[in-house]
GROMACS .gro file of N, CA, C and O in nm:
model
  492
    1MET      N    1  -1.418   0.549   0.523
    1MET     CA    2  -1.294   0.544   0.598
    1MET      C    3  -1.188   0.624   0.522
    1MET      O    4  -1.169   0.603   0.404
    2THR      N    5  -1.122   0.712   0.592
    2THR     CA    6  -1.021   0.798   0.532
    2THR      C    7  -0.884   0.754   0.577
    2THR      O    8  -0.864   0.726   0.695
    3VAL      N    9  -0.788   0.748   0.484
    3VAL     CA   10  -0.650   0.717   0.519
    3VAL      C   11  -0.565   0.839   0.485
    3VAL      O   12  -0.576   0.895   0.376
    4ARG      N   13  -0.484   0.880   0.582
    4ARG     CA   14  -0.395   0.995   0.563
    4ARG      C   15  -0.252   0.952   0.598
    4ARG      O   16  -0.232   0.851   0.667
    5TYR      N   17  -0.155   1.030   0.551
    5TYR     CA   18  -0.014   0.993   0.566
    5TYR      C   19   0.068   1.110   0.619
    5TYR      O   20   0.040   1.225   0.586
    6SER      N   21   0.170   1.077   0.699
    6SER     CA   22   0.262   1.180   0.749
    6SER      C   23   0.392   1.176   0.670
    6SER      O   24   0.424   1.076   0.606
    7LYS      N   25   0.469   1.282   0.679
    7LYS     CA   26   0.600   1.286   0.614
    7LYS      C   27   0.699   1.194   0.686
    7LYS      O   28   0.805   1.166   0.632
    8ASP      N   29   0.663   1.151   0.807
    8ASP     CA   30   0.747   1.056   0.880
    8ASP      C   31   0.711   0.911   0.846
    8ASP      O   32   0.758   0.819   0.911
    9HIS      N   33   0.623   0.894   0.747
    9HIS     CA   34   0.586   0.762   0.693
    9HIS      C   35   0.495   0.681   0.784
    9HIS      O   36   0.502   0.558   0.785
   10GLU      N   37   0.409   0.750   0.859
   10GLU     CA   38   0.302   0.682   0.930
   10GLU      C   39   0.175   0.698   0.848
   10GLU      O   40   0.159   0.795   0.776
   11TRP      N   41   0.084   0.603   0.863
   11TRP     CA   42  -0.048   0.615   0.804
   11TRP      C   43  -0.149   0.610   0.917
   11TRP      O   44  -0.122   0.555   1.024
   12ILE      N   45  -0.264   0.672   0.895
   12ILE     CA   46  -0.374   0.664   0.990
   12ILE      C   47  -0.502   0.644   0.911
   12ILE      O   48  -0.531   0.718   0.817
   13SER      N   49  -0.574   0.539   0.948
   13SER     CA   50  -0.702   0.509   0.887
   13SER      C   51  -0.809   0.549   0.987
   13SER      O   52  -0.812   0.498   1.098
   14VAL      N   53  -0.894   0.641   0.948
   14VAL     CA   54  -0.990   0.701   1.041
   14VAL      C   55  -1.128   0.641   1.022
   14VAL      O   56  -1.179   0.633   0.910
   15ASP      N   57  -1.186   0.596   1.133
   15ASP     CA   58  -1.323   0.545   1.136
   15ASP      C   59  -1.392   0.611   1.254
   15ASP      O   60  -1.366   0.574   1.369
   16GLY      N   61  -1.476   0.709   1.227
   16GLY     CA   62  -1.539   0.785   1.335
   16GLY      C   63  -1.435   0.870   1.405
   16GLY      O   64  -1.364   0.945   1.339
   17ASP      N   65  -1.425   0.856   1.538
   17ASP     CA   66  -1.326   0.936   1.611
   17ASP      C   67  -1.204   0.854   1.652
   17ASP      O   68  -1.126   0.895   1.737
   18VAL      N   69  -1.189   0.736   1.591
   18VAL     CA   70  -1.074   0.650   1.621
   18VAL      C   71  -0.992   0.629   1.494
   18VAL      O   72  -1.046   0.603   1.386
   19GLY      N   73  -0.861   0.643   1.510
   19GLY     CA   74  -0.770   0.620   1.398
   19GLY      C   75  -0.680   0.501   1.426
   19GLY      O   76  -0.633   0.482   1.538
   20THR      N   77  -0.658   0.419   1.325
   20THR     CA   78  -0.565   0.307   1.332
   20THR      C   79  -0.435   0.353   1.269
   20THR      O   80  -0.436   0.407   1.158
   21VAL      N   81  -0.322   0.333   1.341
   21VAL     CA   82  -0.194   0.390   1.301
   21VAL      C   83  -0.092   0.279   1.275
   21VAL      O   84  -0.085   0.182   1.349
   22GLY      N   85  -0.013   0.297   1.170
   22GLY     CA   86   0.097   0.207   1.140
   22GLY      C   87   0.201   0.279   1.057
   22GLY      O   88   0.192   0.401   1.036
   23ILE      N   89   0.300   0.205   1.010
   23ILE     CA   90   0.399   0.263   0.921
   23ILE      C   91   0.368   0.218   0.779
   23ILE      O   92   0.304   0.116   0.757
   24THR      N   93   0.415   0.296   0.683
   24THR     CA   94   0.381   0.270   0.543
   24THR      C   95   0.466   0.157   0.485
   24THR      O   96   0.568   0.117   0.541
   25GLU      N   97   0.423   0.109   0.370
   25GLU     CA   98   0.501   0.008   0.297
   25GLU      C   99   0.640   0.062   0.268
   25GLU      O  100   0.739  -0.012   0.278
   26TYR      N  101   0.649   0.188   0.232
   26TYR     CA  102   0.780   0.248   0.204
   26TYR      C  103   0.869   0.239   0.328
   26TYR      O  104   0.986   0.200   0.320
   27ALA      N  105   0.814   0.275   0.445
   27ALA     CA  106   0.893   0.275   0.569
   27ALA      C  107   0.941   0.135   0.604
   27ALA      O  108   1.058   0.116   0.639
   28GLN      N  109   0.852   0.036   0.595
   28GLN     CA  110   0.895  -0.099   0.630
   28GLN      C  111   1.001  -0.149   0.533
   28GLN      O  112   1.092  -0.222   0.571
   29GLY      N  113   0.992  -0.107   0.409
   29GLY     CA  114   1.093  -0.145   0.311
   29GLY      C  115   1.229  -0.085   0.342
   29GLY      O  116   1.333  -0.148   0.322
   30GLN      N  117   1.227   0.039   0.391
   30GLN     CA  118   1.351   0.106   0.429
   30GLN      C  119   1.413   0.044   0.554
   30GLN      O  120   1.535   0.039   0.568
   31LEU      N  121   1.328  -0.002   0.646
   31LEU     CA  122   1.377  -0.061   0.771
   31LEU      C  123   1.439  -0.198   0.749
   31LEU      O  124   1.534  -0.235   0.817
   32GLY      N  125   1.384  -0.275   0.659
   32GLY     CA  126   1.427  -0.414   0.645
   32GLY      C  127   1.349  -0.501   0.741
   32GLY      O  128   1.240  -0.464   0.787
   33ASP      N  129   1.403  -0.616   0.775
   33ASP     CA  130   1.331  -0.712   0.858
   33ASP      C  131   1.308  -0.658   0.999
   33ASP      O  132   1.402  -0.631   1.073
   34VAL      N  133   1.182  -0.643   1.035
   34VAL     CA  134   1.145  -0.594   1.169
   34VAL      C  135   1.158  -0.709   1.268
   34VAL      O  136   1.105  -0.818   1.246
   35VAL      N  137   1.230  -0.682   1.378
   35VAL     CA  138   1.255  -0.788   1.477
   35VAL      C  139   1.190  -0.759   1.613
   35VAL      O  140   1.179  -0.849   1.697
   36PHE      N  141   1.147  -0.634   1.637
   36PHE     CA  142   1.086  -0.600   1.765
   36PHE      C  143   1.003  -0.473   1.748
   36PHE      O  144   1.043  -0.382   1.676
   37VAL      N  145   0.891  -0.469   1.818
   37VAL     CA  146   0.807  -0.349   1.820
   37VAL      C  147   0.771  -0.318   1.964
   37VAL      O  148   0.723  -0.407   2.037
   38ASP      N  149   0.800  -0.196   2.009
   38ASP     CA  150   0.767  -0.151   2.144
   38ASP      C  151   0.645  -0.060   2.133
   38ASP      O  152   0.654   0.048   2.075
   39LEU      N  153   0.534  -0.106   2.186
   39LEU     CA  154   0.408  -0.033   2.174
   39LEU      C  155   0.375   0.042   2.303
   39LEU      O  156   0.418   0.001   2.411
   40PRO      N  157   0.298   0.149   2.295
   40PRO     CA  158   0.259   0.224   2.415
   40PRO      C  159   0.152   0.148   2.495
   40PRO      O  160   0.092   0.052   2.446
   41GLU      N  161   0.132   0.192   2.619
   41GLU     CA  162   0.026   0.136   2.702
   41GLU      C  163  -0.109   0.192   2.656
   41GLU      O  164  -0.118   0.308   2.615
   42THR      N  165  -0.211   0.110   2.666
   42THR     CA  166  -0.347   0.159   2.641
   42THR      C  167  -0.378   0.268   2.745
   42THR      O  168  -0.344   0.254   2.863
   43GLY      N  169  -0.438   0.376   2.701
   43GLY     CA  170  -0.469   0.487   2.789
   43GLY      C  171  -0.367   0.600   2.784
   43GLY      O  172  -0.393   0.709   2.834
   44LYS      N  173  -0.251   0.575   2.724
   44LYS     CA  174  -0.148   0.677   2.714
   44LYS      C  175  -0.195   0.789   2.621
   44LYS      O  176  -0.252   0.764   2.516
   45LYS      N  177  -0.169   0.912   2.663
   45LYS     CA  178  -0.202   1.028   2.580
   45LYS      C  179  -0.082   1.060   2.492
   45LYS      O  180   0.031   1.069   2.540
   46LEU      N  181  -0.108   1.074   2.364
   46LEU     CA  182  -0.004   1.106   2.268
   46LEU      C  183  -0.026   1.244   2.210
   46LEU      O  184  -0.140   1.285   2.188
   47GLU      N  185   0.084   1.313   2.187
   47GLU     CA  186   0.079   1.443   2.120
   47GLU      C  187   0.115   1.424   1.973
   47GLU      O  188   0.196   1.338   1.939
   48LYS      N  189   0.056   1.505   1.888
   48LYS     CA  190   0.088   1.500   1.745
   48LYS      C  191   0.239   1.513   1.728
   48LYS      O  192   0.301   1.601   1.789
   49ASN      N  193   0.296   1.425   1.649
   49ASN     CA  194   0.439   1.419   1.620
   49ASN      C  195   0.524   1.372   1.737
   49ASN      O  196   0.647   1.373   1.730
   50GLY      N  197   0.461   1.333   1.848
   50GLY     CA  198   0.534   1.276   1.960
   50GLY      C  199   0.556   1.128   1.939
   50GLY      O  200   0.487   1.064   1.858
   51GLU      N  201   0.652   1.072   2.013
   51GLU     CA  202   0.682   0.930   1.998
   51GLU      C  203   0.563   0.844   2.041
   51GLU      O  204   0.511   0.860   2.151
   52ALA      N  205   0.523   0.754   1.954
   52ALA     CA  206   0.411   0.664   1.985
   52ALA      C  207   0.459   0.522   2.008
   52ALA      O  208   0.400   0.449   2.087
   53ALA      N  209   0.565   0.482   1.938
   53ALA     CA  210   0.615   0.344   1.946
   53ALA      C  211   0.758   0.344   1.894
   53ALA      O  212   0.807   0.444   1.842
   54VAL      N  213   0.823   0.230   1.911
   54VAL     CA  214   0.957   0.211   1.857
   54VAL      C  215   0.957   0.080   1.778
   54VAL      O  216   0.901  -0.019   1.824
   55VAL      N  217   1.017   0.084   1.662
   55VAL     CA  218   1.029  -0.037   1.581
   55VAL      C  219   1.177  -0.064   1.557
   55VAL      O  220   1.253   0.027   1.524
   56GLU      N  221   1.218  -0.188   1.582
   56GLU     CA  222   1.357  -0.226   1.562
   56GLU      C  223   1.365  -0.326   1.448
   56GLU      O  224   1.286  -0.420   1.441
   57SER      N  225   1.463  -0.301   1.362
   57SER     CA  226   1.485  -0.392   1.250
   57SER      C  227   1.630  -0.438   1.252
   57SER      O  228   1.708  -0.396   1.339
   58VAL      N  229   1.665  -0.520   1.156
   58VAL     CA  230   1.803  -0.565   1.147
   58VAL      C  231   1.896  -0.448   1.114
   58VAL      O  232   2.015  -0.456   1.138
   59LYS      N  233   1.840  -0.338   1.062
   59LYS     CA  234   1.921  -0.223   1.025
   59LYS      C  235   1.931  -0.118   1.135
   59LYS      O  236   2.036  -0.057   1.152
   60ALA      N  237   1.820  -0.091   1.207
   60ALA     CA  238   1.818   0.021   1.302
   60ALA      C  239   1.692   0.016   1.388
   60ALA      O  240   1.600  -0.060   1.360
   61ALA      N  241   1.691   0.101   1.490
   61ALA     CA  242   1.571   0.124   1.568
   61ALA      C  243   1.517   0.261   1.528
   61ALA      O  244   1.594   0.356   1.511
   62SER      N  245   1.387   0.271   1.511
   62SER     CA  246   1.327   0.397   1.468
   62SER      C  247   1.203   0.425   1.550
   62SER      O  248   1.130   0.333   1.588
   63GLU      N  249   1.179   0.553   1.576
   63GLU     CA  250   1.058   0.594   1.644
   63GLU      C  251   0.943   0.597   1.544
   63GLU      O  252   0.964   0.626   1.427
   64VAL      N  253   0.826   0.567   1.595
   64VAL     CA  254   0.703   0.583   1.520
   64VAL      C  255   0.629   0.698   1.587
   64VAL      O  256   0.609   0.695   1.708
   65TYR      N  257   0.595   0.800   1.510
   65TYR     CA  258   0.535   0.920   1.566
   65TYR      C  259   0.383   0.918   1.549
   65TYR      O  260   0.331   0.865   1.451
   66ALA      N  261   0.316   0.980   1.646
   66ALA     CA  262   0.171   0.991   1.639
   66ALA      C  263   0.135   1.094   1.532
   66ALA      O  264   0.178   1.209   1.542
   67PRO      N  265   0.057   1.055   1.432
   67PRO     CA  266   0.019   1.153   1.329
   67PRO      C  267  -0.084   1.254   1.378
   67PRO      O  268  -0.100   1.360   1.316
   68VAL      N  269  -0.151   1.222   1.488
   68VAL     CA  270  -0.246   1.315   1.550
   68VAL      C  271  -0.238   1.297   1.702
   68VAL      O  272  -0.184   1.199   1.751
   69SER      N  273  -0.294   1.393   1.775
   69SER     CA  274  -0.300   1.384   1.920
   69SER      C  275  -0.419   1.299   1.961
   69SER      O  276  -0.521   1.295   1.891
   70GLY      N  277  -0.405   1.233   2.076
   70GLY     CA  278  -0.517   1.155   2.126
   70GLY      C  279  -0.474   1.052   2.227
   70GLY      O  280  -0.360   1.051   2.273
   71GLU      N  281  -0.568   0.965   2.263
   71GLU     CA  282  -0.545   0.862   2.364
   71GLU      C  283  -0.541   0.724   2.298
   71GLU      O  284  -0.628   0.691   2.218
   72VAL      N  285  -0.441   0.645   2.336
   72VAL     CA  286  -0.430   0.509   2.284
   72VAL      C  287  -0.545   0.426   2.342
   72VAL      O  288  -0.560   0.416   2.464
   73VAL      N  289  -0.626   0.368   2.255
   73VAL     CA  290  -0.739   0.287   2.301
   73VAL      C  291  -0.718   0.139   2.276
   73VAL      O  292  -0.789   0.055   2.331
   74GLU      N  293  -0.619   0.103   2.191
   74GLU     CA  294  -0.589  -0.037   2.163
   74GLU      C  295  -0.451  -0.045   2.099
   74GLU      O  296  -0.412   0.046   2.026
   75VAL      N  297  -0.379  -0.152   2.129
   75VAL     CA  298  -0.252  -0.177   2.060
   75VAL      C  299  -0.260  -0.314   1.994
   75VAL      O  300  -0.339  -0.399   2.036
   76ASN      N  301  -0.179  -0.334   1.894
   76ASN     CA  302  -0.178  -0.461   1.820
   76ASN      C  303  -0.086  -0.558   1.894
   76ASN      O  304   0.033  -0.568   1.863
   77ALA      N  305  -0.141  -0.631   1.989
   77ALA     CA  306  -0.062  -0.722   2.072
   77ALA      C  307   0.003  -0.833   1.990
   77ALA      O  308   0.104  -0.890   2.031
   78ASP      N  309  -0.051  -0.863   1.873
   78ASP     CA  310   0.007  -0.967   1.788
   78ASP      C  311   0.149  -0.933   1.743
   78ASP      O  312   0.227  -1.022   1.712
   79LEU      N  313   0.182  -0.804   1.740
   79LEU     CA  314   0.315  -0.765   1.694
   79LEU      C  315   0.424  -0.808   1.791
   79LEU      O  316   0.539  -0.825   1.751
   80GLY      N  317   0.390  -0.828   1.919
   80GLY     CA  318   0.489  -0.873   2.016
   80GLY      C  319   0.543  -1.011   1.981
   80GLY      O  320   0.663  -1.036   1.987
   81ALA      N  321   0.454  -1.099   1.942
   81ALA     CA  322   0.494  -1.235   1.906
   81ALA      C  323   0.537  -1.246   1.760
   81ALA      O  324   0.617  -1.332   1.725
   82ASN      N  325   0.483  -1.159   1.677
   82ASN     CA  326   0.509  -1.168   1.533
   82ASN      C  327   0.543  -1.031   1.474
   82ASN      O  328   0.466  -0.977   1.393
   83PRO      N  329   0.658  -0.972   1.511
   83PRO     CA  330   0.691  -0.838   1.459
   83PRO      C  331   0.707  -0.836   1.307
   83PRO      O  332   0.689  -0.731   1.244
   84ALA      N  333   0.735  -0.952   1.245
   84ALA     CA  334   0.750  -0.957   1.100
   84ALA      C  335   0.619  -0.926   1.027
   84ALA      O  336   0.621  -0.901   0.907
   85THR      N  337   0.509  -0.926   1.100
   85THR     CA  338   0.381  -0.889   1.038
   85THR      C  339   0.389  -0.749   0.978
   85THR      O  340   0.325  -0.719   0.878
   86VAL      N  341   0.473  -0.663   1.037
   86VAL     CA  342   0.491  -0.528   0.983
   86VAL      C  343   0.546  -0.536   0.841
   86VAL      O  344   0.503  -0.461   0.753
   87ASN      N  345   0.639  -0.626   0.818
   87ASN     CA  346   0.695  -0.643   0.683
   87ASN      C  347   0.595  -0.707   0.588
   87ASN      O  348   0.588  -0.672   0.471
   88GLU      N  349   0.519  -0.800   0.640
   88GLU     CA  350   0.426  -0.876   0.555
   88GLU      C  351   0.305  -0.795   0.512
   88GLU      O  352   0.256  -0.811   0.401
   89ASP      N  353   0.255  -0.708   0.602
   89ASP     CA  354   0.130  -0.635   0.574
   89ASP      C  355   0.129  -0.505   0.653
   89ASP      O  356   0.047  -0.487   0.743
   90ALA      N  357   0.222  -0.415   0.620
   90ALA     CA  358   0.241  -0.292   0.698
   90ALA      C  359   0.114  -0.208   0.707
   90ALA      O  360   0.089  -0.144   0.810
   91GLN      N  361   0.036  -0.207   0.603
   91GLN     CA  362  -0.081  -0.121   0.602
   91GLN      C  363  -0.210  -0.201   0.618
   91GLN      O  364  -0.318  -0.158   0.578
   92GLY      N  365  -0.196  -0.315   0.685
   92GLY     CA  366  -0.310  -0.400   0.717
   92GLY      C  367  -0.292  -0.460   0.854
   92GLY      O  368  -0.298  -0.390   0.955
   93ARG      N  369  -0.260  -0.592   0.858
   93ARG     CA  370  -0.244  -0.661   0.987
   93ARG      C  371  -0.128  -0.608   1.070
   93ARG      O  372  -0.121  -0.634   1.189
   94GLY      N  373  -0.037  -0.532   1.010
   94GLY     CA  374   0.078  -0.479   1.081
   94GLY      C  375   0.055  -0.344   1.147
   94GLY      O  376   0.150  -0.274   1.180
   95TRP      N  377  -0.071  -0.308   1.171
   95TRP     CA  378  -0.100  -0.181   1.239
   95TRP      C  379  -0.041  -0.183   1.380
   95TRP      O  380  -0.020  -0.290   1.438
   96PHE      N  381  -0.014  -0.065   1.435
   96PHE     CA  382   0.052  -0.054   1.565
   96PHE      C  383  -0.047  -0.025   1.678
   96PHE      O  384  -0.043  -0.088   1.782
   97LEU      N  385  -0.131   0.076   1.657
   97LEU     CA  386  -0.219   0.119   1.767
   97LEU      C  387  -0.343   0.187   1.712
   97LEU      O  388  -0.346   0.229   1.596
   98LYS      N  389  -0.442   0.195   1.800
   98LYS     CA  390  -0.562   0.273   1.769
   98LYS      C  391  -0.567   0.388   1.867
   98LYS      O  392  -0.539   0.371   1.986
   99ILE      N  393  -0.601   0.505   1.815
   99ILE     CA  394  -0.599   0.627   1.895
   99ILE      C  395  -0.733   0.698   1.883
   99ILE      O  396  -0.790   0.708   1.773
  100LYS      N  397  -0.786   0.741   1.999
  100LYS     CA  398  -0.906   0.824   1.998
  100LYS      C  399  -0.860   0.965   1.967
  100LYS      O  400  -0.786   1.025   2.046
  101ILE      N  401  -0.901   1.015   1.854
  101ILE     CA  402  -0.850   1.142   1.802
  101ILE      C  403  -0.903   1.259   1.885
  101ILE      O  404  -1.024   1.277   1.897
  102ALA      N  405  -0.809   1.339   1.940
  102ALA     CA  406  -0.847   1.452   2.025
  102ALA      C  407  -0.884   1.575   1.943
  102ALA      O  408  -0.972   1.651   1.983
  103ASN      N  409  -0.817   1.593   1.830
  103ASN     CA  410  -0.839   1.713   1.750
  103ASN      C  411  -0.848   1.675   1.602
  103ASN      O  412  -0.747   1.670   1.533
  104PRO      N  413  -0.969   1.647   1.553
  104PRO     CA  414  -0.984   1.602   1.414
  104PRO      C  415  -0.924   1.696   1.310
  104PRO      O  416  -0.888   1.652   1.201
  105SER      N  417  -0.911   1.824   1.341
  105SER     CA  418  -0.855   1.917   1.242
  105SER      C  419  -0.708   1.885   1.212
  105SER      O  420  -0.657   1.926   1.107
  106GLU      N  421  -0.640   1.812   1.302
  106GLU     CA  422  -0.501   1.774   1.274
  106GLU      C  423  -0.491   1.681   1.154
  106GLU      O  424  -0.386   1.673   1.090
  107LEU      N  425  -0.598   1.611   1.122
  107LEU     CA  426  -0.598   1.524   1.004
  107LEU      C  427  -0.579   1.603   0.876
  107LEU      O  428  -0.522   1.553   0.779
  108ASP      N  429  -0.625   1.728   0.877
  108ASP     CA  430  -0.612   1.813   0.758
  108ASP      C  431  -0.467   1.845   0.725
  108ASP      O  432  -0.436   1.887   0.613
  109GLU      N  433  -0.379   1.830   0.823
  109GLU     CA  434  -0.236   1.860   0.803
  109GLU      C  435  -0.161   1.742   0.742
  109GLU      O  436  -0.043   1.754   0.710
  110LEU      N  437  -0.228   1.628   0.729
  110LEU     CA  438  -0.165   1.508   0.675
  110LEU      C  439  -0.193   1.497   0.525
  110LEU      O  440  -0.280   1.564   0.471
  111MET      N  441  -0.118   1.409   0.458
  111MET     CA  442  -0.128   1.396   0.313
  111MET      C  443  -0.231   1.290   0.272
  111MET      O  444  -0.251   1.191   0.343
  112SER      N  445  -0.288   1.312   0.155
  112SER     CA  446  -0.372   1.209   0.092
  112SER      C  447  -0.280   1.101   0.036
  112SER      O  448  -0.157   1.119   0.031
  113GLU      N  449  -0.336   0.990  -0.009
  113GLU     CA  450  -0.255   0.884  -0.067
  113GLU      C  451  -0.178   0.933  -0.189
  113GLU      O  452  -0.059   0.905  -0.205
  114ASP      N  453  -0.244   1.008  -0.276
  114ASP     CA  454  -0.177   1.060  -0.396
  114ASP      C  455  -0.063   1.155  -0.359
  114ASP      O  456   0.045   1.150  -0.418
  115ASP      N  457  -0.089   1.243  -0.261
  115ASP     CA  458   0.015   1.336  -0.217
  115ASP      C  459   0.133   1.259  -0.156
  115ASP      O  460   0.249   1.295  -0.177
  116TYR      N  461   0.103   1.153  -0.079
  116TYR     CA  462   0.210   1.075  -0.018
  116TYR      C  463   0.293   1.004  -0.125
  116TYR      O  464   0.416   1.002  -0.118
  117LYS      N  465   0.227   0.947  -0.225
  117LYS     CA  466   0.300   0.881  -0.333
  117LYS      C  467   0.392   0.980  -0.405
  117LYS      O  468   0.506   0.947  -0.439
  118ALA      N  469   0.343   1.101  -0.427
  118ALA     CA  470   0.426   1.204  -0.491
  118ALA      C  471   0.543   1.241  -0.401
  118ALA      O  472   0.656   1.261  -0.449
  119PHE      N  473   0.518   1.248  -0.270
  119PHE     CA  474   0.624   1.279  -0.174
  119PHE      C  475   0.732   1.171  -0.176
  119PHE      O  476   0.852   1.201  -0.185
  120VAL      N  477   0.691   1.045  -0.172
  120VAL     CA  478   0.787   0.934  -0.171
  120VAL      C  479   0.868   0.932  -0.301
  120VAL      O  480   0.988   0.899  -0.300
  121ALA      N  481   0.806   0.970  -0.411
  121ALA     CA  482   0.877   0.970  -0.540
  121ALA      C  483   0.992   1.070  -0.541
  121ALA      O  484   1.085   1.057  -0.621
  122THR      N  485   0.989   1.167  -0.451
  122THR     CA  486   1.096   1.269  -0.446
  122THR      C  487   1.212   1.223  -0.357
  122THR      O  488   1.314   1.290  -0.352
  123LEU      N  489   1.195   1.112  -0.286
  123LEU     CA  490   1.299   1.069  -0.191
  123LEU      C  491   1.408   0.990  -0.257
  123LEU      O  492   1.394   0.932  -0.359
   0.00000   0.00000   0.00000
């Protein structure tokens, strides 16, 4: 399983042709307490860097961008009742959606974990 990161602080964990997408620990820390998550409909086609979801915290509302193009095949319905799961386990139980990856080569444009850590250190 490969995990890649975007400069917009999304992560994608790839298993076969499906990627699980969420926001990073850094992003949830910047947002503060998450109070609402607006997820896309299953079957929605997403474009790379297009809006995939919206997350609202006590500080602000922020878009979550699709790190790759593809079709939403599952959303994390638990976030509707428990949006704080994003704060508790952003890169685990706090995942947002699963996407069937349309163009696997787009993954090459994302950062490795080490590259992402180096990127965050510059912020």
